[in-house]
Each structure stands twice: as structure tokens, then as C-alpha cells.
PDB file of C-alpha atoms and ligand atoms in Angstrom:
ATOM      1  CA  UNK A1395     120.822 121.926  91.679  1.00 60.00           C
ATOM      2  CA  UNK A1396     121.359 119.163  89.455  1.00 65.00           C
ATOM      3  CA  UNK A1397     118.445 119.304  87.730  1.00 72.00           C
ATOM      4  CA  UNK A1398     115.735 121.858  86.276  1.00 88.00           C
ATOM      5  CA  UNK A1399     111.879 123.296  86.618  1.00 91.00           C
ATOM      6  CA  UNK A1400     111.772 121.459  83.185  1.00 94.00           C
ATOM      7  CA  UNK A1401     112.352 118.242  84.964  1.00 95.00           C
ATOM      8  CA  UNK A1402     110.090 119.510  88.009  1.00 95.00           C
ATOM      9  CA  UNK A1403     107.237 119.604  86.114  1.00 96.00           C
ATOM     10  CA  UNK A1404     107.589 116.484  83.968  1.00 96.00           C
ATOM     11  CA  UNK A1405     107.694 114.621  87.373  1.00 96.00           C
ATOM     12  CA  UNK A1406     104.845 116.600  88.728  1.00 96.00           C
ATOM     13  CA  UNK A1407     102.508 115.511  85.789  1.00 95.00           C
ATOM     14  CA  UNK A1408     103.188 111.541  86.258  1.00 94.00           C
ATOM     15  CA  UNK A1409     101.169 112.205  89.899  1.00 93.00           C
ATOM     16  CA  UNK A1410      98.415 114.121  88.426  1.00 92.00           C
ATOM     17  CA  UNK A1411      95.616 111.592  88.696  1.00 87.00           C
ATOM     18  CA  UNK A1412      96.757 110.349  92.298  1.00 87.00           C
ATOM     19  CA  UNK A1413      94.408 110.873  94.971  1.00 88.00           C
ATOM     20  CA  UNK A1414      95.651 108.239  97.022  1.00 88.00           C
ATOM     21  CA  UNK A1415      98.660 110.176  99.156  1.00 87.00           C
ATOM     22  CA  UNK A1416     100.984 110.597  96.384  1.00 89.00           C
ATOM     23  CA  UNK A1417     100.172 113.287  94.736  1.00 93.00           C
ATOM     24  CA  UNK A1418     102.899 115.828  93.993  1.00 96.00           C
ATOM     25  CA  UNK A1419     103.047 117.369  96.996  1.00 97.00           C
ATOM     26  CA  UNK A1420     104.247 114.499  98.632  1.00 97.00           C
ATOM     27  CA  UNK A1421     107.460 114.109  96.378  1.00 97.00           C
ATOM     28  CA  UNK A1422     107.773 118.099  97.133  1.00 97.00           C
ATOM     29  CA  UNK A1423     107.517 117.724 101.380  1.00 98.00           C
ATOM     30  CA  UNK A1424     110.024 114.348 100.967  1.00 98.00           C
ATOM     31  CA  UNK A1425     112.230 116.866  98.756  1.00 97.00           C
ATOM     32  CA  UNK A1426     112.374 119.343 101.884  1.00 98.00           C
ATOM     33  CA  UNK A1427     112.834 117.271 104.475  1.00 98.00           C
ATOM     34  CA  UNK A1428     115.463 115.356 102.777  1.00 98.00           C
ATOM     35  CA  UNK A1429     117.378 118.228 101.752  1.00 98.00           C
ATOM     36  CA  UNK A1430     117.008 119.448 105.738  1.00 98.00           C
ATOM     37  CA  UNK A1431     118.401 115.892 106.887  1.00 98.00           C
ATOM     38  CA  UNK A1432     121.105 115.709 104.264  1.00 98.00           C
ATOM     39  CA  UNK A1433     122.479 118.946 105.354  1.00 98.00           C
ATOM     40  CA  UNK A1434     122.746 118.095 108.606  1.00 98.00           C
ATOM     41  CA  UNK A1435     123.681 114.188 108.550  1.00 98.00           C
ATOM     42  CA  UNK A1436     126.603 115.307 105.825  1.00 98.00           C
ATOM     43  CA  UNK A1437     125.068 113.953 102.593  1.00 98.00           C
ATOM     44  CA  UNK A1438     125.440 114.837  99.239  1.00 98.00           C
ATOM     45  CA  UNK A1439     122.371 117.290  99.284  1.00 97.00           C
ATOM     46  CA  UNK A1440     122.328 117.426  94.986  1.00 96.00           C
ATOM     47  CA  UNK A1441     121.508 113.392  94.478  1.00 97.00           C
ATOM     48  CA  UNK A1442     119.986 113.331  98.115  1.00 98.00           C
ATOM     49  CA  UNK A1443     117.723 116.373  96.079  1.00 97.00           C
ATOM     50  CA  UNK A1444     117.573 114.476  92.661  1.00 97.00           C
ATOM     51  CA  UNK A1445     116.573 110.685  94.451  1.00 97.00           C
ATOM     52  CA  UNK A1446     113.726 112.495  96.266  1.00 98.00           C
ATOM     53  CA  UNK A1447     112.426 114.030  93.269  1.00 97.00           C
ATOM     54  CA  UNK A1448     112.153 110.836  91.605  1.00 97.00           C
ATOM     55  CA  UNK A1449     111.807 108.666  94.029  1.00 96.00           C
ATOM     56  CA  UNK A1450     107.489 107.283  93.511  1.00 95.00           C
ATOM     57  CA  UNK A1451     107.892 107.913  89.294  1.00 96.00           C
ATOM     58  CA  UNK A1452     108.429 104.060  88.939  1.00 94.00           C
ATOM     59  CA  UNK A1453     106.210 102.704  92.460  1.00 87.00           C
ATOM     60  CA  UNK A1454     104.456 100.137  91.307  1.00 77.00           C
ATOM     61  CA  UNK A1455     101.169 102.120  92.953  1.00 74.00           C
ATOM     62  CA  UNK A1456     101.750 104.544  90.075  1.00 72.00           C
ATOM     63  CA  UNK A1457     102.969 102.708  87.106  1.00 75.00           C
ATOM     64  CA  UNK A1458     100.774  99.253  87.948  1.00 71.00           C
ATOM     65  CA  UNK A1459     104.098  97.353  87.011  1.00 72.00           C
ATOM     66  CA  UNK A1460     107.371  95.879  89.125  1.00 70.00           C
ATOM     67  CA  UNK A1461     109.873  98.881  89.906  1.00 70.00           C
ATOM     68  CA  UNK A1462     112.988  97.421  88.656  1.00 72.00           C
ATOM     69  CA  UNK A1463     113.776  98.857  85.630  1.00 80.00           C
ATOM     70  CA  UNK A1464     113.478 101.946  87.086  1.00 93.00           C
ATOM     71  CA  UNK A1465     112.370 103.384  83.355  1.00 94.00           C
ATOM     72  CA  UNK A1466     110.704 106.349  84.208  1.00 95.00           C
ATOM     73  CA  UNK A1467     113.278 107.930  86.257  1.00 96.00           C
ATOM     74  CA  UNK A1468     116.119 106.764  83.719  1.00 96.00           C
ATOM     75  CA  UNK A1469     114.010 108.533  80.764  1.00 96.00           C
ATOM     76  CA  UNK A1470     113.619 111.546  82.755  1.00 96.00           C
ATOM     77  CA  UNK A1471     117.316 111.885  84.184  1.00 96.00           C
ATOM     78  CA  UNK A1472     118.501 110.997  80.261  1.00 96.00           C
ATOM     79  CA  UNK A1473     116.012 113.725  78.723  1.00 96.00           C
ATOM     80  CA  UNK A1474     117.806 116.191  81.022  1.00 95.00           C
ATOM     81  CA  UNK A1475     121.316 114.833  80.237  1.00 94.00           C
ATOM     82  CA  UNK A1476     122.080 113.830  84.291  1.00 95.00           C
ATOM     83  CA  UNK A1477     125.493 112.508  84.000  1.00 95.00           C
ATOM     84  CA  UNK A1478     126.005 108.596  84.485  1.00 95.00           C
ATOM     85  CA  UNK A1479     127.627 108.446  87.927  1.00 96.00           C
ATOM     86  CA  UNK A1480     124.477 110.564  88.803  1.00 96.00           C
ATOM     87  CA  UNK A1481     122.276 108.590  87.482  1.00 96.00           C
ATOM     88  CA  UNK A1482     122.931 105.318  89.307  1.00 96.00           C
ATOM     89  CA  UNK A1483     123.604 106.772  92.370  1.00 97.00           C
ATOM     90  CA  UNK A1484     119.839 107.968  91.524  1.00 96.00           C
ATOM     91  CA  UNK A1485     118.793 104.506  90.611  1.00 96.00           C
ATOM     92  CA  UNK A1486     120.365 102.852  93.391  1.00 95.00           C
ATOM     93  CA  UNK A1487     118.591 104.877  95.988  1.00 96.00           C
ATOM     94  CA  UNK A1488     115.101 104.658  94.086  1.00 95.00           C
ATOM     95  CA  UNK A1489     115.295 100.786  93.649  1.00 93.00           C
ATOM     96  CA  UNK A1490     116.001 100.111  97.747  1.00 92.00           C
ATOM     97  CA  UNK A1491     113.930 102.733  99.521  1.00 92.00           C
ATOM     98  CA  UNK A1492     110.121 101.472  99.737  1.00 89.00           C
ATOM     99  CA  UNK A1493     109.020  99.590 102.364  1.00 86.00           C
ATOM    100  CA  UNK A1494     108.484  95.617 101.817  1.00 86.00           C
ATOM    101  CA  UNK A1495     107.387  94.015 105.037  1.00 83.00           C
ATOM    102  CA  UNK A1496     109.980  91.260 106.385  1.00 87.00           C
ATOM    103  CA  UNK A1497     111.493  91.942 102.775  1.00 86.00           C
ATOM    104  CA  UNK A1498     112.505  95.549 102.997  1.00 86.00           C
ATOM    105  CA  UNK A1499     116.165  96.780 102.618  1.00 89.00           C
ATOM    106  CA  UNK A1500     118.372  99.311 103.343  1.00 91.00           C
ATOM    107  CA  UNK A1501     119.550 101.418 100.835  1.00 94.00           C
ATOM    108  CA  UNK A1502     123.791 101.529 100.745  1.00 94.00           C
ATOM    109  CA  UNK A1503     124.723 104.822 100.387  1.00 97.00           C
ATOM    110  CA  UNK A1504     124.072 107.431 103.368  1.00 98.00           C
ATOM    111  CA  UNK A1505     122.412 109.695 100.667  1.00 98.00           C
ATOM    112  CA  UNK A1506     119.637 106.570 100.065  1.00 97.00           C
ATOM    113  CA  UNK A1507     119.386 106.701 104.083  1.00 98.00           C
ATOM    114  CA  UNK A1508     118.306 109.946 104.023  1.00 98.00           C
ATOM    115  CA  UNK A1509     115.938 109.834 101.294  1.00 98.00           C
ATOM    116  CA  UNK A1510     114.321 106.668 102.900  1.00 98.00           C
ATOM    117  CA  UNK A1511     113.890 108.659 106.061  1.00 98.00           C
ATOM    118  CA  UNK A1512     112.317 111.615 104.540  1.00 98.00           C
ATOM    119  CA  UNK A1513     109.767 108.989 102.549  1.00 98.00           C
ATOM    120  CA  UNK A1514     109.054 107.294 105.455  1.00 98.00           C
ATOM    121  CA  UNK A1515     108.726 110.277 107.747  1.00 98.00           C
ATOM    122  CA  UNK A1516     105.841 112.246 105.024  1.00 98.00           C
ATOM    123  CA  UNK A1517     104.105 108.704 106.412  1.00 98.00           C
ATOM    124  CA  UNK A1518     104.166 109.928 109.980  1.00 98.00           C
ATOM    125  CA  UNK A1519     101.995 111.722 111.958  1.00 98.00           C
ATOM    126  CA  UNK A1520      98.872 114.173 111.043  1.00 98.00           C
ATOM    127  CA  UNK A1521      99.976 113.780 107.123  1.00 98.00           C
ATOM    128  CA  UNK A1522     100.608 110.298 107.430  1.00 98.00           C
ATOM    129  CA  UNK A1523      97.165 109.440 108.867  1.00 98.00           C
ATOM    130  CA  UNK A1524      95.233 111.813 106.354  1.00 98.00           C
ATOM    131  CA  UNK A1525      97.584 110.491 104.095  1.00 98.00           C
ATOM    132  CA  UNK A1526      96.763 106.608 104.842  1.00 98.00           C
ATOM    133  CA  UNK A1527      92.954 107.031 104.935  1.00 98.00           C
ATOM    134  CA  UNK A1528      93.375 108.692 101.462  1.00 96.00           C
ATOM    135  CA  UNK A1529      95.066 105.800 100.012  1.00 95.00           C
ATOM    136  CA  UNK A1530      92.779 103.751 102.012  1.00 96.00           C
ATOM    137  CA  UNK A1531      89.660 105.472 100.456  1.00 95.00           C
ATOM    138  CA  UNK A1532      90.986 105.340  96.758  1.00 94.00           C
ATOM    139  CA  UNK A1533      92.112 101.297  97.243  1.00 93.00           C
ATOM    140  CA  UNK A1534      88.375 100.314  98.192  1.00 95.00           C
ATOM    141  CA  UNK A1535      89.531 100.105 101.531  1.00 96.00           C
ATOM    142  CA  UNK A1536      87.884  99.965 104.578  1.00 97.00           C
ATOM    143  CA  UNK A1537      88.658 102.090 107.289  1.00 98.00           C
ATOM    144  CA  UNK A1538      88.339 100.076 110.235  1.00 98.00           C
ATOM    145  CA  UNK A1539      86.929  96.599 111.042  1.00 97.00           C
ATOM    146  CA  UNK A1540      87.825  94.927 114.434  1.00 96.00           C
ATOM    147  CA  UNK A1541      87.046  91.606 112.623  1.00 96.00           C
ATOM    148  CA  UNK A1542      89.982  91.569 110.075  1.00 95.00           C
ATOM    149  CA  UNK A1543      93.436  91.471 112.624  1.00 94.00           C
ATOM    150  CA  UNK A1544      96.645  93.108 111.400  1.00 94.00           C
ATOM    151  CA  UNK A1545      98.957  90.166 109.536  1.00 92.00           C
ATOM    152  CA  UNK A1546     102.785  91.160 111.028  1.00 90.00           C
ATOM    153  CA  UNK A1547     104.474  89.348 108.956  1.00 90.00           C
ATOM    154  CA  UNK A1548     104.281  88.939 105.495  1.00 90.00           C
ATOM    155  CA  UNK A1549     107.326  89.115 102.532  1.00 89.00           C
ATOM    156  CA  UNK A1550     107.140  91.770 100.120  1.00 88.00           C
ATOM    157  CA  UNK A1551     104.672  89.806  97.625  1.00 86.00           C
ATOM    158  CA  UNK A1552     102.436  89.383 100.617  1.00 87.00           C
ATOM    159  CA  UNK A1553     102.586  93.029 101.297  1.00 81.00           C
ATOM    160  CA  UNK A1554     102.024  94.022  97.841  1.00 85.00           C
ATOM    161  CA  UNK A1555      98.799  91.932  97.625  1.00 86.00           C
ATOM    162  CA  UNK A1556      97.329  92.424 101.030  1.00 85.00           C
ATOM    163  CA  UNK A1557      94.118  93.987 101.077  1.00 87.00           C
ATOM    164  CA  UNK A1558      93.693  95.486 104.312  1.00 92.00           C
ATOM    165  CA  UNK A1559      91.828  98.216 106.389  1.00 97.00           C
ATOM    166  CA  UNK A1560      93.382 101.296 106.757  1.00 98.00           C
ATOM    167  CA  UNK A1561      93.798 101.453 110.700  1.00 98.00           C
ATOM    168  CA  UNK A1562      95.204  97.516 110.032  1.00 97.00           C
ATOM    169  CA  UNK A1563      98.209  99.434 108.073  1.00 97.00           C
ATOM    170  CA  UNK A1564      99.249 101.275 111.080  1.00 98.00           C
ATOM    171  CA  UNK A1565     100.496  97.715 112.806  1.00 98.00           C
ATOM    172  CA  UNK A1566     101.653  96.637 109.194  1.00 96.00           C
ATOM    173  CA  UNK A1567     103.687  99.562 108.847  1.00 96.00           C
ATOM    174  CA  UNK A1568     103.686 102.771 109.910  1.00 98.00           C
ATOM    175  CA  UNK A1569     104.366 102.692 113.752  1.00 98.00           C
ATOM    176  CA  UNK A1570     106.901 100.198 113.011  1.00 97.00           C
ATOM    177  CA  UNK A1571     109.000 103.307 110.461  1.00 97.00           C
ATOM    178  CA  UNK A1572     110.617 105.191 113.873  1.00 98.00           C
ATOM    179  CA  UNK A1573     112.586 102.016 115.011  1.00 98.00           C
ATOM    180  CA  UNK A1574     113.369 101.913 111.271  1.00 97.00           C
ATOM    181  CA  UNK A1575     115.185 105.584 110.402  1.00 98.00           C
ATOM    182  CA  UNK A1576     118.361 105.249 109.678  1.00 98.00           C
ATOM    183  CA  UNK A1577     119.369 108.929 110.872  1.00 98.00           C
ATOM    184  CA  UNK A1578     119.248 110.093 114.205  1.00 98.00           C
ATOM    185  CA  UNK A1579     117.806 113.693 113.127  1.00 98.00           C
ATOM    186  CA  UNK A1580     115.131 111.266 111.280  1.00 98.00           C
ATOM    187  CA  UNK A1581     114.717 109.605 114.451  1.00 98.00           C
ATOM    188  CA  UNK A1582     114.388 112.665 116.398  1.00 98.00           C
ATOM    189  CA  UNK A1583     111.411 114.387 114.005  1.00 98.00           C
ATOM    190  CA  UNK A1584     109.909 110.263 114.132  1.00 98.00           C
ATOM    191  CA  UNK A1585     109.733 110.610 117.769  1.00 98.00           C
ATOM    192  CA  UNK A1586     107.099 113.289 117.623  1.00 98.00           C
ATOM    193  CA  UNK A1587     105.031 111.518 114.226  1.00 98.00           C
ATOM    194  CA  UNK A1588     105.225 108.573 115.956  1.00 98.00           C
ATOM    195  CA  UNK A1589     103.489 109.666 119.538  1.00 98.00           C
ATOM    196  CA  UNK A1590     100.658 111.837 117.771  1.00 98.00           C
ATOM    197  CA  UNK A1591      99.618 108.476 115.403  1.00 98.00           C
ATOM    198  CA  UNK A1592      99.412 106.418 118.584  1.00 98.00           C
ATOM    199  CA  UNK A1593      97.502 109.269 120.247  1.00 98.00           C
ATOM    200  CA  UNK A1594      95.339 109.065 117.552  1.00 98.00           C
ATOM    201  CA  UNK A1595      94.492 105.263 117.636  1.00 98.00           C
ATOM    202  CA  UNK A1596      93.591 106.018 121.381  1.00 98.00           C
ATOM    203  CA  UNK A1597      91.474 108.795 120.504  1.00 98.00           C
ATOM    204  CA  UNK A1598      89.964 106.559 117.544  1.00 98.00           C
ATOM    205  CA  UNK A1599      89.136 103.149 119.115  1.00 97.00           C
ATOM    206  CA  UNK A1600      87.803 105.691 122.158  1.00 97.00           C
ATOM    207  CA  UNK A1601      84.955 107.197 120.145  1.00 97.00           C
ATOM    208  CA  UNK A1602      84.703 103.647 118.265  1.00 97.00           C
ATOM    209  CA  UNK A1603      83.147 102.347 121.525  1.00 94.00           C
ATOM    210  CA  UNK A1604      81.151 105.131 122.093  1.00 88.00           C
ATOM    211  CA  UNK A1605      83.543 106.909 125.439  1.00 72.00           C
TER     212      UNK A1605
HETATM  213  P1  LIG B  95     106.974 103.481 100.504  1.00 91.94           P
HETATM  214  O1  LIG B  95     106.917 104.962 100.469  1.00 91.94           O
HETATM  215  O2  LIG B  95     107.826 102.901 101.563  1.00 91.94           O
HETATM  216  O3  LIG B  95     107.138 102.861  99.138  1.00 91.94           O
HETATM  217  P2  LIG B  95     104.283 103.071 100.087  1.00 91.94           P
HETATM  218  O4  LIG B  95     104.486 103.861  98.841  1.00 91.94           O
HETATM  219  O5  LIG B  95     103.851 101.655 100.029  1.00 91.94           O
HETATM  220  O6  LIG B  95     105.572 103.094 100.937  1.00 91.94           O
HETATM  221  O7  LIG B  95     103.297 103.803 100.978  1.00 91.94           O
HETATM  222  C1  LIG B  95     103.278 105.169 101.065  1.00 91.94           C
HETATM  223  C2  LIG B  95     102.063 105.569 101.823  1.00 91.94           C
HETATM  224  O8  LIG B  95     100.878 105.095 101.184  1.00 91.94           O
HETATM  225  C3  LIG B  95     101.976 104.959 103.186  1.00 91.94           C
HETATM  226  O9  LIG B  95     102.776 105.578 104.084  1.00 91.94           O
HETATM  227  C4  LIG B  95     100.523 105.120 103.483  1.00 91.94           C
HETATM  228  O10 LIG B  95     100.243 106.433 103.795  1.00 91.94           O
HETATM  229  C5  LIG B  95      99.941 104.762 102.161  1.00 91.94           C
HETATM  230  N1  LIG B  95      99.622 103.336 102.097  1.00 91.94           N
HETATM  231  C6  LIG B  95     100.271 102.324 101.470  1.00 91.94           C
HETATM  232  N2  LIG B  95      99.624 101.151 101.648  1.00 91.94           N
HETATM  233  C7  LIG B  95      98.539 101.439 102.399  1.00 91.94           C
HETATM  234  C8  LIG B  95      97.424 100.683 102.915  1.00 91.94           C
HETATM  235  N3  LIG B  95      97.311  99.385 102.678  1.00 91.94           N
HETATM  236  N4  LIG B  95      96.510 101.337 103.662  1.00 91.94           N
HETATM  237  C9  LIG B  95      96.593 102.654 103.896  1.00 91.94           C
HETATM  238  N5  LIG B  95      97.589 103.424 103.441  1.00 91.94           N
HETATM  239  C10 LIG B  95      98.552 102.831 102.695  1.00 91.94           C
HETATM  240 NI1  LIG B  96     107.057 108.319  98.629  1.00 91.94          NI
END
């Protein structure tokens, strides 16, 4: 590994206060997944490693301010001495990977790929619906309301601002992630995400009108 517990723990106190989905835990599941993928996909498993770890220090969730600078992760990776090339490999990935409506990119390196996949894929499933309706809750949000429709396309400002309900953000974005991986072993563990969240709308708008 390229980098230390020291660093572990300096990234794990930036998500103390989140109750929204991205606590610590998250970066640790992306971490594992990532590292699974990279193996197996041929990436560079030490920055594939590194880029996960850091990946939410600068999201704009976190910090309240635009991700570009990339400062947090570039003070951490420069407190631990992470050599240059490293480091913008690191940056590179970071800047690229979140999702941005009509505006989101793919990141260039296949190392950036995987990391994307593993972020996206913590957003799947049973995690990614406890996870949604736990950013939901701490946003204000409501859960549901058949009312306010689903807005499919909006550019990354758009997305950024949008207040929406929680079940809303499952059109916006997260059963539109498996037709996004960019690895077929991310594809292949989307598959199964994918199936149980629309299973779970079923289920949802089911009991909604009392069946
Ligand atoms: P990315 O990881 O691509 O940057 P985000 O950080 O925006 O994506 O989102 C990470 C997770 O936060 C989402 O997968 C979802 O669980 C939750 N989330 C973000 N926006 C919303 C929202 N409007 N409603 C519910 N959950 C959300
Ligand atoms: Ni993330």
C-alpha cells in the first residue's frame, strides 16, 4: 500500500459528522470493492486503492464548496509525502468520478473506471436504498410524493440544486448507474443491485396503495 493507517484515519475524521450515506464506511466498502474489480479488470490496485480512499474528501456534500481544487485530498496525499505522478493520477480520478446528470464524465484512466464503478455500485441495491433515504432524511427530503415527477434531464448545476424526494432520485440516478459501469465485473455485481432496487419500488408503490 501506498499509503498509511495515519492517512486512514485523517480521512476517516473528515466524515465524522455525516449521517447522510457517507459516512466512513462508505469510503471503506468503495475501497473493497474497488480493490476486488481492479484485480480482476488489470488495474493498478495501489492508486485504484489510494483514489477510493479519497475519493468524497473534497464532494461538495462534504466540504459545501466546488470540488475542483481538489485541496483536501492534495493536503492529505502531501502530508504523507505521495509522490507526484501519484498524486495526479489521484486527482485525476477524484475530479471525474461523481455523477452530474446529462453533465457527467468518464474518468480516462481504467484505474478512474474502476473507482467510479465501485462508487456507483455502494449506491446499488439494499445499501443504496438505506443509503438514499439517509441522505434523503438528513437533506429535508421527502420520501415520496406522487405529486412532484422525476426531472430526467437536468446539467450538473441543475442536479446539484434539485431538491427532490428520495424515491424521485431513483429515476434521476440510481437505476440509470448499471447501463453506466464501465467494467463488465461492475456490470455483472450491477445486475443483481439493480433488480433488488426495482423490486423494491414494486414492493413500495404496492403497500403505498394499500395492496
Ligand atoms: P457520486 O458518488 O456519484 O458523487 P453522490 O455523492 O451525489 O454521487 O451521491 C452518493 C449517494 O448519495 C447516492 O448514491 C445516494 O445514495 C445519495 N444521494 C445523493 N443525492 C441524493 C438525493 N437527492 N436523494 C437521495 N439520495 C441522494
Ligand atoms: Ni462516494
Amino acid at each position: 500500500m501506498v499509503f498509511s493507517r495515519e492517512l486512514m484515519d485523517d480521512v476517516k475524521e473528515i466524515f465524522e459528522n455525516d449521517y447522510g450515506g457517507h459516512d466512513f464506511f462508505h469510503t471503506l466498502r468503495v475501497m473493497r470493492i474497488a480493490k476486488y474489480i481492479a484485480k480482476i479488470e488489470g488495474a493498478d490496485t495501489e492508486i485504484v486503492e489510494l483514489a477510493s480512499l479519497l475519493h468524497d474528501v473534497d464532494d461538495y456534500k462534504i466540504t459545501g464548496k466546488n470540488m475542483d481544487s481538489v485541496e483536501n485530498a492534495c493536503k492529505l496525499m502531501n502530508k504523507y509525502n505521495i509522490d507526484k505522478q501519484v498524486q495526479l493520477q489521484v486527482t485525476d480520478i477524484i475530479k471525474t468520478i461523481s455523477f452530474k446528470a446529462n453533465d457527467t464524465e468518464i474518468p480516462s484512466s481504467l484505474e478512474g473506471k474502476v473507482v467510479q464503478d465501485a462508487d456507483r455500485l455502494d449506491a446499488l441495491g439494499a445499501i443504496g436504498i438505506a443509503r438514499a433515504f439517509a441522505y434523503g432524511g438528513s437533506r429535508d427530503n421527502l420520501m415520496y410524493n406522487p405529486n412532484i415527477k422525476p426531472n430526467l434531464n437536468m446539467n450538473s448545476d441543475e442536479y446539484v440544486k434539485n431538491k427532490t424526494t428520495t424515491i424521485n432520485h431513483f429515476y434521476e440516478k440510481l437505476l440509470l448507474l448499471k447501463d453506466m459501469m464501465n467494467t463488465g465485473t461492475g456490470y455483472n455485481i450491477a445486475i443483481k443491485r439493480d433488480q433488488f432496487m426495482r423490486d423494491f419500488l414494486e414492493e413500495f408503490y404496492r403497500e403505498w396503495n394499500n395492496i
